[in-house]
CSV table of N, CA and C and ligand atoms in Angstrom, one decimal:
chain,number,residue,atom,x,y,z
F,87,UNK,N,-21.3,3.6,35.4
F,87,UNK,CA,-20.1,4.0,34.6
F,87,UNK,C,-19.1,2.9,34.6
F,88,UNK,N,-18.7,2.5,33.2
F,88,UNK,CA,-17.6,1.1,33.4
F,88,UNK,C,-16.4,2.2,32.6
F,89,UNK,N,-15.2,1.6,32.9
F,89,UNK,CA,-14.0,2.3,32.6
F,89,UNK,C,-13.6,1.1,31.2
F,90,UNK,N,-13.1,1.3,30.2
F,90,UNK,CA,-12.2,1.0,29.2
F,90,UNK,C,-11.1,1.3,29.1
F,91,UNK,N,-10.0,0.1,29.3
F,91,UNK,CA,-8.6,0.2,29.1
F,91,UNK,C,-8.2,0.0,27.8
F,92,UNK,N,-7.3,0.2,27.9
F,92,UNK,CA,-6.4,0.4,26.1
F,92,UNK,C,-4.6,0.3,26.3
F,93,UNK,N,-4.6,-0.3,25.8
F,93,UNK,CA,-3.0,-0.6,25.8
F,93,UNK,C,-2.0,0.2,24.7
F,94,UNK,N,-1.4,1.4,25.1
F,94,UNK,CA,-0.1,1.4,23.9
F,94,UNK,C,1.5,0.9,24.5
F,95,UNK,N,1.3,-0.1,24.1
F,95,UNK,CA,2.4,-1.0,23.8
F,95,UNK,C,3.2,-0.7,22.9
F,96,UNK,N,4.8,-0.7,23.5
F,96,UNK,CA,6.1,-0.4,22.8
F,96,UNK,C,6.3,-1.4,22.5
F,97,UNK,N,7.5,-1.3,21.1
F,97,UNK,CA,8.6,-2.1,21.0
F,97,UNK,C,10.0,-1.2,21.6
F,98,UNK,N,10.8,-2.3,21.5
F,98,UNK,CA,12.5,-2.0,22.2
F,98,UNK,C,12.9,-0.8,20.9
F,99,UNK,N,12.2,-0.9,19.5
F,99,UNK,CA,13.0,0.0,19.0
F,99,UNK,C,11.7,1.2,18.5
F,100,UNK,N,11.0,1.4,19.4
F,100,UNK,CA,10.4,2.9,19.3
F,100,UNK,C,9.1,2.7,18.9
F,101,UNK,N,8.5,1.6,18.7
F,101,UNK,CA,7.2,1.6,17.3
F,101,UNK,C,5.8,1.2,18.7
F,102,UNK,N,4.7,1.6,18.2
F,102,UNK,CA,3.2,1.0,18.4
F,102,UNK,C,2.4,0.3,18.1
F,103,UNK,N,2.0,-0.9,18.8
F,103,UNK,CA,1.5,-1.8,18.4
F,103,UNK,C,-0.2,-1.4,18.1
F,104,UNK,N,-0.8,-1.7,16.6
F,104,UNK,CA,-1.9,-1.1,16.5
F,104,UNK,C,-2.7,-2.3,15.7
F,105,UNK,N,-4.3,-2.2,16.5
F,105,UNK,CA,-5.1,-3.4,15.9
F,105,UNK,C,-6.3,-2.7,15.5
F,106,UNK,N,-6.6,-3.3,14.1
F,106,UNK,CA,-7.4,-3.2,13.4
F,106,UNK,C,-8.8,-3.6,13.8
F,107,UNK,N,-9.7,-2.9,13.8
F,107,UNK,CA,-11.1,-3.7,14.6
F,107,UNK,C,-11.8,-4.0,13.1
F,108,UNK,N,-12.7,-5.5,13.6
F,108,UNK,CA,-13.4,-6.2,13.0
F,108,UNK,C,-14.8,-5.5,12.8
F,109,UNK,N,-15.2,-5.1,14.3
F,109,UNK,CA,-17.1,-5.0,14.7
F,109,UNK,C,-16.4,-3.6,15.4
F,110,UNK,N,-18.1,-3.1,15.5
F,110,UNK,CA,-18.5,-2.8,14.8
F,110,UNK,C,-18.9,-2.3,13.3
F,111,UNK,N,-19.3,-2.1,12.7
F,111,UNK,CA,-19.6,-2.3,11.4
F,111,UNK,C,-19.0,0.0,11.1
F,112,UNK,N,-19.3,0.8,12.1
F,112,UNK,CA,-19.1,2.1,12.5
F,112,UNK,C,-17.8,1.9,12.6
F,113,UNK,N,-16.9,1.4,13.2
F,113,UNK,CA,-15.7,1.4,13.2
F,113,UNK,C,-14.6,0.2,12.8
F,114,UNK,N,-14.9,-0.7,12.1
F,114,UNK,CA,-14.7,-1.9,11.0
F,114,UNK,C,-13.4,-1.4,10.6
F,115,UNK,N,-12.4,-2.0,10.5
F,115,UNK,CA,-11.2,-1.5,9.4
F,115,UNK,C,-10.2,-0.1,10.0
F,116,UNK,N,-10.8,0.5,11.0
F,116,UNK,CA,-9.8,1.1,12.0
F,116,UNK,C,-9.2,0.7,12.9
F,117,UNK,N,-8.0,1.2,13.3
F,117,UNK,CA,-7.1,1.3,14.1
F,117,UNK,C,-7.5,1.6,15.2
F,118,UNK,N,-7.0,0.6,16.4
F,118,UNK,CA,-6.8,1.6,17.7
F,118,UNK,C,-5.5,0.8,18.7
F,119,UNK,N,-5.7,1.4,19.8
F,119,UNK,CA,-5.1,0.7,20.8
F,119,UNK,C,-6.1,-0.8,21.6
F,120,UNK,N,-5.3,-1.7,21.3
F,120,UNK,CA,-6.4,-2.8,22.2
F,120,UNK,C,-6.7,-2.9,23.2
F,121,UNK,N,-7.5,-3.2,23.8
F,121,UNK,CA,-8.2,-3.1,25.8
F,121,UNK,C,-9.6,-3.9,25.4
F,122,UNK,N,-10.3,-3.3,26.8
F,122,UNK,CA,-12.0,-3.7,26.7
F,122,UNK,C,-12.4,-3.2,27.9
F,123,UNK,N,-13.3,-3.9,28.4
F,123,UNK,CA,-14.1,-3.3,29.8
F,123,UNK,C,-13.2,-4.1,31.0
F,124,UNK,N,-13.1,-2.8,31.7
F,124,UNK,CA,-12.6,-3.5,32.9
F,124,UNK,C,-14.3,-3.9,34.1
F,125,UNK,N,-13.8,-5.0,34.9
F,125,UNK,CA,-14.6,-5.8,35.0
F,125,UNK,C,-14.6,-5.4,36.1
F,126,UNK,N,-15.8,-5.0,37.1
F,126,UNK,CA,-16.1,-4.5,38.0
F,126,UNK,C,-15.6,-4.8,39.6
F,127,UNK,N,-14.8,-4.2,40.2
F,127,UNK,CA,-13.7,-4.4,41.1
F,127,UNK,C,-12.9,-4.4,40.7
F,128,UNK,N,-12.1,-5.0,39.4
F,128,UNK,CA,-10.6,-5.3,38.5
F,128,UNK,C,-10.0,-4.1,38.7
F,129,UNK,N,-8.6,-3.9,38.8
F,129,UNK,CA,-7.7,-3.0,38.8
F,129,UNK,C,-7.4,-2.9,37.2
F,130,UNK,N,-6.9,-2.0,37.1
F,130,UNK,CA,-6.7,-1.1,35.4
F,130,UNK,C,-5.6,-2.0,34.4
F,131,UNK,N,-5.0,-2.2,35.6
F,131,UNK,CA,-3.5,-3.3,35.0
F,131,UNK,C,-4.2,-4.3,34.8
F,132,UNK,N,-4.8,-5.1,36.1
F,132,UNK,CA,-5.3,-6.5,36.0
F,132,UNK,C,-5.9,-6.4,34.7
F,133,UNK,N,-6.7,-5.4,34.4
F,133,UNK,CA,-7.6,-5.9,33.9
F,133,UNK,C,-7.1,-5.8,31.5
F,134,UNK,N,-6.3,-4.9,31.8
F,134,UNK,CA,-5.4,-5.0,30.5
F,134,UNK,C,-4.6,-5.8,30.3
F,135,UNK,N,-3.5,-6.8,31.6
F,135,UNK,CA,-3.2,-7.7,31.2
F,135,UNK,C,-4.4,-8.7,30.7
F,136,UNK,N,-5.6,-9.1,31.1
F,136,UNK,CA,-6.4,-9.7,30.7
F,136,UNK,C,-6.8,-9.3,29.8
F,137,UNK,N,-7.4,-8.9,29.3
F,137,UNK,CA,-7.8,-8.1,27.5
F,137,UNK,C,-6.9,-8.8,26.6
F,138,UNK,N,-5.5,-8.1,26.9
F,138,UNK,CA,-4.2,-8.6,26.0
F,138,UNK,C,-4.2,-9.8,25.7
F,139,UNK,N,-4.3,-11.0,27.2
F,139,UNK,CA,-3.9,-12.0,26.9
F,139,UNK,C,-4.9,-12.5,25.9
F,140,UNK,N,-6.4,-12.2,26.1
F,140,UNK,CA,-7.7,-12.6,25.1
F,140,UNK,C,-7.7,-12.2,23.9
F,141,UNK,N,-7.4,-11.1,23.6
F,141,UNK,CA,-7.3,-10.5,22.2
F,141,UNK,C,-5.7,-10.6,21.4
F,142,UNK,N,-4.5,-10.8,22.4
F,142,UNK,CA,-3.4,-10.8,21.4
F,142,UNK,C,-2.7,-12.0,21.9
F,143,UNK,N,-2.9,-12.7,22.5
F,143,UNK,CA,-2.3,-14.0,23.5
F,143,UNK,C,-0.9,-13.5,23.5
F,144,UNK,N,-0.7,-12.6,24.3
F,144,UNK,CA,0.3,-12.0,24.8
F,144,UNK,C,0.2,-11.4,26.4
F,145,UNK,N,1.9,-11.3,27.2
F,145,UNK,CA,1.6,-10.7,28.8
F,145,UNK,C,2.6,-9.6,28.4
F,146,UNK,N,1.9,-8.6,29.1
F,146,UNK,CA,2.7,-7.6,29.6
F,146,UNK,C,2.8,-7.2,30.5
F,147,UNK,N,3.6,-6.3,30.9
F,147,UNK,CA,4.1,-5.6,31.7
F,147,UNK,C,3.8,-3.9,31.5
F,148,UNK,N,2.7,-3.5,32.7
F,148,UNK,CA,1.8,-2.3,32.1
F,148,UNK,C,2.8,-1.1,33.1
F,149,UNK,N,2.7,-0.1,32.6
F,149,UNK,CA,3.4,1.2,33.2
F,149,UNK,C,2.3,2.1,33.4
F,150,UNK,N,3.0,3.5,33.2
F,150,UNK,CA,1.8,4.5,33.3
F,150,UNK,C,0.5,4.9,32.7
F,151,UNK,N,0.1,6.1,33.7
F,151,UNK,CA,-1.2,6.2,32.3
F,151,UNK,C,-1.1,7.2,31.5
F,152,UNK,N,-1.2,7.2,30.5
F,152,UNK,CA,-1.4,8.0,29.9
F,152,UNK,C,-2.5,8.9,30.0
F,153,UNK,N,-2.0,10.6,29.8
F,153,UNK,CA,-2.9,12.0,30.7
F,153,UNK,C,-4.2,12.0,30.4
F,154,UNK,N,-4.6,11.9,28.7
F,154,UNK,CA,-6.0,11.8,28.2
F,154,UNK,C,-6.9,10.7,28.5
F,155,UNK,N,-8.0,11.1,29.1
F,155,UNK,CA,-9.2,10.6,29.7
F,155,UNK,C,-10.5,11.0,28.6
F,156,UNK,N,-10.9,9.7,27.8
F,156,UNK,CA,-12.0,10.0,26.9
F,156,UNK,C,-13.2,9.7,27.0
F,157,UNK,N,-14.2,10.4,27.3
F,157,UNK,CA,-15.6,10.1,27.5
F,157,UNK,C,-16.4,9.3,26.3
F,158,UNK,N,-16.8,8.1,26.5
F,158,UNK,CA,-17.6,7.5,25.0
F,158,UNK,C,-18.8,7.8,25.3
F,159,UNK,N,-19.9,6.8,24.4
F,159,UNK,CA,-21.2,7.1,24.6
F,159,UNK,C,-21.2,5.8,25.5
F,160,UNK,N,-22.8,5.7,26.3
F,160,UNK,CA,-22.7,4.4,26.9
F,160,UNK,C,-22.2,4.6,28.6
F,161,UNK,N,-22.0,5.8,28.8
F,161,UNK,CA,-21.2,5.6,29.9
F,161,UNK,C,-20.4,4.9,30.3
F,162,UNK,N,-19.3,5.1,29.4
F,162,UNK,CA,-17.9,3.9,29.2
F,162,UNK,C,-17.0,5.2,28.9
F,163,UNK,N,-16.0,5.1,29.9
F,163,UNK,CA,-15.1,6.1,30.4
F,163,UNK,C,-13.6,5.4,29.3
F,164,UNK,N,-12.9,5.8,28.7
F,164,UNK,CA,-11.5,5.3,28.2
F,164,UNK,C,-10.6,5.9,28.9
F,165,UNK,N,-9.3,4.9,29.0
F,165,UNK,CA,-8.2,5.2,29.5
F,165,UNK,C,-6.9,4.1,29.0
F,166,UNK,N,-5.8,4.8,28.9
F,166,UNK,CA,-5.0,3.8,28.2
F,166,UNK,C,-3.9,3.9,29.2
F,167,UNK,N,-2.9,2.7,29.3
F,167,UNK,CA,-1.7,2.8,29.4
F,167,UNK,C,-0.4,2.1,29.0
F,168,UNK,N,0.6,3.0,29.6
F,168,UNK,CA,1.7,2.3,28.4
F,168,UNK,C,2.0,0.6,28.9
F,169,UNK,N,2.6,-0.3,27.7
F,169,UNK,CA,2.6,-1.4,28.4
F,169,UNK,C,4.0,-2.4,27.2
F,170,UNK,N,4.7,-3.1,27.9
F,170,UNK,CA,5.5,-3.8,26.9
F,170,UNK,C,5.5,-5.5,27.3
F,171,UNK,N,5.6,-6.0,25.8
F,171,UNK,CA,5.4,-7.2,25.9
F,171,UNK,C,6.4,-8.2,26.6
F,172,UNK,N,6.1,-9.0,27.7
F,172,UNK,CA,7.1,-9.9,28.2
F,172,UNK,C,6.9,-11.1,28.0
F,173,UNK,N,6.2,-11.4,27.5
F,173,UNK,CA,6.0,-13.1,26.8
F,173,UNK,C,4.8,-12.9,25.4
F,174,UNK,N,5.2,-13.9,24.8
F,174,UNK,CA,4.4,-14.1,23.3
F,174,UNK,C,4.7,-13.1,22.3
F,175,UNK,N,4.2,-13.7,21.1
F,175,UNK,CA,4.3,-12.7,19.8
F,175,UNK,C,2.7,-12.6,19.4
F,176,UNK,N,2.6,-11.4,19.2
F,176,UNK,CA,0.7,-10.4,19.2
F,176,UNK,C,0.1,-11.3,17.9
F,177,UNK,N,-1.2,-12.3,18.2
F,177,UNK,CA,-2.0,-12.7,17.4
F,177,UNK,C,-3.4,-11.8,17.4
F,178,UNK,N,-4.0,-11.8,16.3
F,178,UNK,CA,-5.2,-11.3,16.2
F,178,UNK,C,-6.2,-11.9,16.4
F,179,UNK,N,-6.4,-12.8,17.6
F,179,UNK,CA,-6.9,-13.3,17.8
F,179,UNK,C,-8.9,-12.5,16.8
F,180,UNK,N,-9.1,-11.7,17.8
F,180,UNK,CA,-10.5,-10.9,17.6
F,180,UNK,C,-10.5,-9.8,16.6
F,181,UNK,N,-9.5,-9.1,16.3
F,181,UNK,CA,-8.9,-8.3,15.4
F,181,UNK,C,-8.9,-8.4,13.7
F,182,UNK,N,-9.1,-7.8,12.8
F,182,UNK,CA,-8.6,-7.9,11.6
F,182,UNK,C,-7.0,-8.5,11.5
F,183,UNK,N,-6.4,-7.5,11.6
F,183,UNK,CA,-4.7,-7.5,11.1
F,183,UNK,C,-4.4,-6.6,12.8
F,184,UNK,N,-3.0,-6.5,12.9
F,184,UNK,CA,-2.0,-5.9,13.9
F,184,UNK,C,-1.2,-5.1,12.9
F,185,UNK,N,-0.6,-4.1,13.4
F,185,UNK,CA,1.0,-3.3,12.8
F,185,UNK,C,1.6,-2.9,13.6
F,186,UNK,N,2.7,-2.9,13.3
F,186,UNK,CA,3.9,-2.0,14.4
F,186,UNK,C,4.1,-1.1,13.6
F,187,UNK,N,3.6,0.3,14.2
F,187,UNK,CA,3.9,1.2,13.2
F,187,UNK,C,4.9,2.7,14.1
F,188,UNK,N,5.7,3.2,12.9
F,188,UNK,CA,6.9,4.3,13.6
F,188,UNK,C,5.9,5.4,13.7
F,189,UNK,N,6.4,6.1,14.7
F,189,UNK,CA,6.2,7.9,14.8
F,189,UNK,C,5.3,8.1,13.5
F,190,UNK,N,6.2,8.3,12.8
F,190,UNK,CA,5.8,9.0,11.3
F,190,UNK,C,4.6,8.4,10.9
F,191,UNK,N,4.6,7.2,11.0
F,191,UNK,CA,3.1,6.2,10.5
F,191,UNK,C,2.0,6.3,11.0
F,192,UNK,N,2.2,6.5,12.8
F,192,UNK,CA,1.6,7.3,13.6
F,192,UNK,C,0.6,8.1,13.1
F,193,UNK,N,1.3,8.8,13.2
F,193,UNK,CA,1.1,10.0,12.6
F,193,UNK,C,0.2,10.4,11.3
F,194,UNK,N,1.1,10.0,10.3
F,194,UNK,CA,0.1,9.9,8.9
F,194,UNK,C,-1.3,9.0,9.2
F,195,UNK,N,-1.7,7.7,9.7
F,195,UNK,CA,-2.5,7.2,9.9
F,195,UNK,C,-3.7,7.9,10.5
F,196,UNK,N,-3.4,9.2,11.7
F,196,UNK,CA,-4.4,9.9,12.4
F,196,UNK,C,-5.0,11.1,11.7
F,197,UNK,N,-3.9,11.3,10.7
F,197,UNK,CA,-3.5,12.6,9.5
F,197,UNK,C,-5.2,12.0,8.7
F,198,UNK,N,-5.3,10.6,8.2
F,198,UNK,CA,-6.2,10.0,7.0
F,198,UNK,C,-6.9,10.1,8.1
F,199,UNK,N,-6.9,9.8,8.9
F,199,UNK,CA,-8.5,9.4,9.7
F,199,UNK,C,-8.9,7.7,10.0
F,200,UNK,N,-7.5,7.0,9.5
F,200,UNK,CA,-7.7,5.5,9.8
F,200,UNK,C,-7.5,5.3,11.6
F,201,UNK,N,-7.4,5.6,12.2
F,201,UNK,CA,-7.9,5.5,13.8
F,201,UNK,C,-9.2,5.6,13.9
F,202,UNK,N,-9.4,4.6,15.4
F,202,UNK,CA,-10.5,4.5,15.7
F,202,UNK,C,-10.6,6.2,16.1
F,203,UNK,N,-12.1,7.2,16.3
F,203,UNK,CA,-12.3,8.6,16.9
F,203,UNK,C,-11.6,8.5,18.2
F,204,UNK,N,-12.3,7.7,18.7
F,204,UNK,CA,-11.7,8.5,20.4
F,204,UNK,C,-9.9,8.0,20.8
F,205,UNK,N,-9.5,7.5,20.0
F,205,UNK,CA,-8.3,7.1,20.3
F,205,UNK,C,-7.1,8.3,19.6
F,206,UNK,N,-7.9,9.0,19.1
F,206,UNK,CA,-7.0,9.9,18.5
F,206,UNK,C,-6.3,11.4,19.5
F,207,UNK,N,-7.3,10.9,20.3
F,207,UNK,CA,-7.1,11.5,21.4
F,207,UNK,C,-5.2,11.6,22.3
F,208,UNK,N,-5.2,10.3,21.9
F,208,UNK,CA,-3.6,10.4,22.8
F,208,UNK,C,-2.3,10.2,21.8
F,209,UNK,N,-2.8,10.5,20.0
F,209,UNK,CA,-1.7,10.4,19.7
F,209,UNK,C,-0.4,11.4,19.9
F,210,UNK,N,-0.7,12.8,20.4
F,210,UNK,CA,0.1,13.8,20.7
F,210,UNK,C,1.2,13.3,21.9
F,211,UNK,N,0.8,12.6,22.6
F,211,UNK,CA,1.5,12.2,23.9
F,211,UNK,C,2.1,10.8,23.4
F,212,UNK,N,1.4,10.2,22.3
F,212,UNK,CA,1.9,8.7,21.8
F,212,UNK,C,3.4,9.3,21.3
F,213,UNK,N,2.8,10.0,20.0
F,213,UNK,CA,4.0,10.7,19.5
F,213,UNK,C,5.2,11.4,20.4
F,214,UNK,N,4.9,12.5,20.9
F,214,UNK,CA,5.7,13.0,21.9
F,214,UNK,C,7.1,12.0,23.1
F,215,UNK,N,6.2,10.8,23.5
F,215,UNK,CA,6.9,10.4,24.1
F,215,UNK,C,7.6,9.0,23.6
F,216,UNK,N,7.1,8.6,22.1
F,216,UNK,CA,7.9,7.5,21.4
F,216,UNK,C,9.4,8.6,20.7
F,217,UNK,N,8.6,9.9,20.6
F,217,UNK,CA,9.9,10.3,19.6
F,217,UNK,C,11.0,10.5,20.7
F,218,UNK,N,10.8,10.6,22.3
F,218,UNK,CA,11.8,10.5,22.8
F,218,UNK,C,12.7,9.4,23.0
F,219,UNK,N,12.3,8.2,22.7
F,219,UNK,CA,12.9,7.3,22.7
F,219,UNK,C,14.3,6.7,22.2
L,178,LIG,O1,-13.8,-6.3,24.7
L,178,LIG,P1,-14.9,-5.4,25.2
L,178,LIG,O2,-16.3,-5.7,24.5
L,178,LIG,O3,-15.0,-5.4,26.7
L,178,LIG,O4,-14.6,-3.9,24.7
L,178,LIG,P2,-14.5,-3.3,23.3
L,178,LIG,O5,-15.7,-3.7,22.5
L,178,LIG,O6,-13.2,-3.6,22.7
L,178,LIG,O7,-14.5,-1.8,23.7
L,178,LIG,C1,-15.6,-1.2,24.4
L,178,LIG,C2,-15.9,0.2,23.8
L,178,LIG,O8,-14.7,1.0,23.9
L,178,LIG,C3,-16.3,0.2,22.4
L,178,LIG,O9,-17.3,1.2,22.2
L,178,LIG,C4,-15.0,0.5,21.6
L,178,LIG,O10,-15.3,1.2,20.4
L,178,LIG,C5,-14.4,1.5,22.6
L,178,LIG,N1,-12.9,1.5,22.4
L,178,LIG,C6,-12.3,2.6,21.8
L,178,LIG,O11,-12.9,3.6,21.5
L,178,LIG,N2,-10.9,2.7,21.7
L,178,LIG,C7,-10.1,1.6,22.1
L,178,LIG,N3,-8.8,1.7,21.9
L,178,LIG,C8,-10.8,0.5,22.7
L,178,LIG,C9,-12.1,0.5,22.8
């Protein structure tokens, strides 16, 4: 069983940082939150500041977790947490395109079905707790 982190990353004025996946060819052109596998012994943080810095040559600074826990195929467990950027501006490195998108875009995006499946999972708590902001 390997665990998969995922990063939702804030901005200072409310928005989430969302990357477009390249590959698979099944999920090409969707949205999700960025991460990868955490690497066996790695801690959850360790292991999302590494991802980030590979995929968006960016550091953050990671917080909680977020409640939803998603089962993939593969025996690859997901988990995300919140995280904001303290150095760099987000390249796509691995990625199609990036967006910083509000509540509302959020939202409409999960509404079409442009998110990756399993990440759809945490937009209720995405939403919930950006619109507190
Ligand atoms: O970078 P690495 O190969 O370690 O991981 P990945 O290919 O980005 O993700 C591993 C698995 O988690 C794939 O099946 C992804 O589709 C899935 N994943 C996901 O469903 N949602 C995310 N936000 C990130 C990864």
């Amino acid at each position: 069983m390997r665990t998969v982190v995922a990063g939702a990353i804030t901005s200072s004025d409310g928005r989430l940082l969302l990357a477009q996946r390249s590959y698979p060819v099944q999920v090409a052109g969707l949205w999700e939150l960025p991460g990868g596998k955490v690497e066996p012994g790695e801690e959850l943080a360790a292991a999302l500041r590494r991802e980030l810095r590979e995929e968006l040559e960016i550091d953050v600074e990671v917080g909680a977790l977020l409640a939803e826990t998603v089962e993939l195929a593969h025996d690859l467990t997901l988990v995300a947490l919140w995280a904001r950027i303290v150095d760099g501006v987000p390249r796509a490195v691995e990625h199609s395109r990036l967006v910083w998108v509000s509540v509302d875009e959020l939202e409409d995006m999960a509404a079409s079905n442009q998110l990756v499946p399993a990440d759809t999972a945490w937009v209720p708590e995405l939403c919930e707790v950006l619109r507190q902001r």
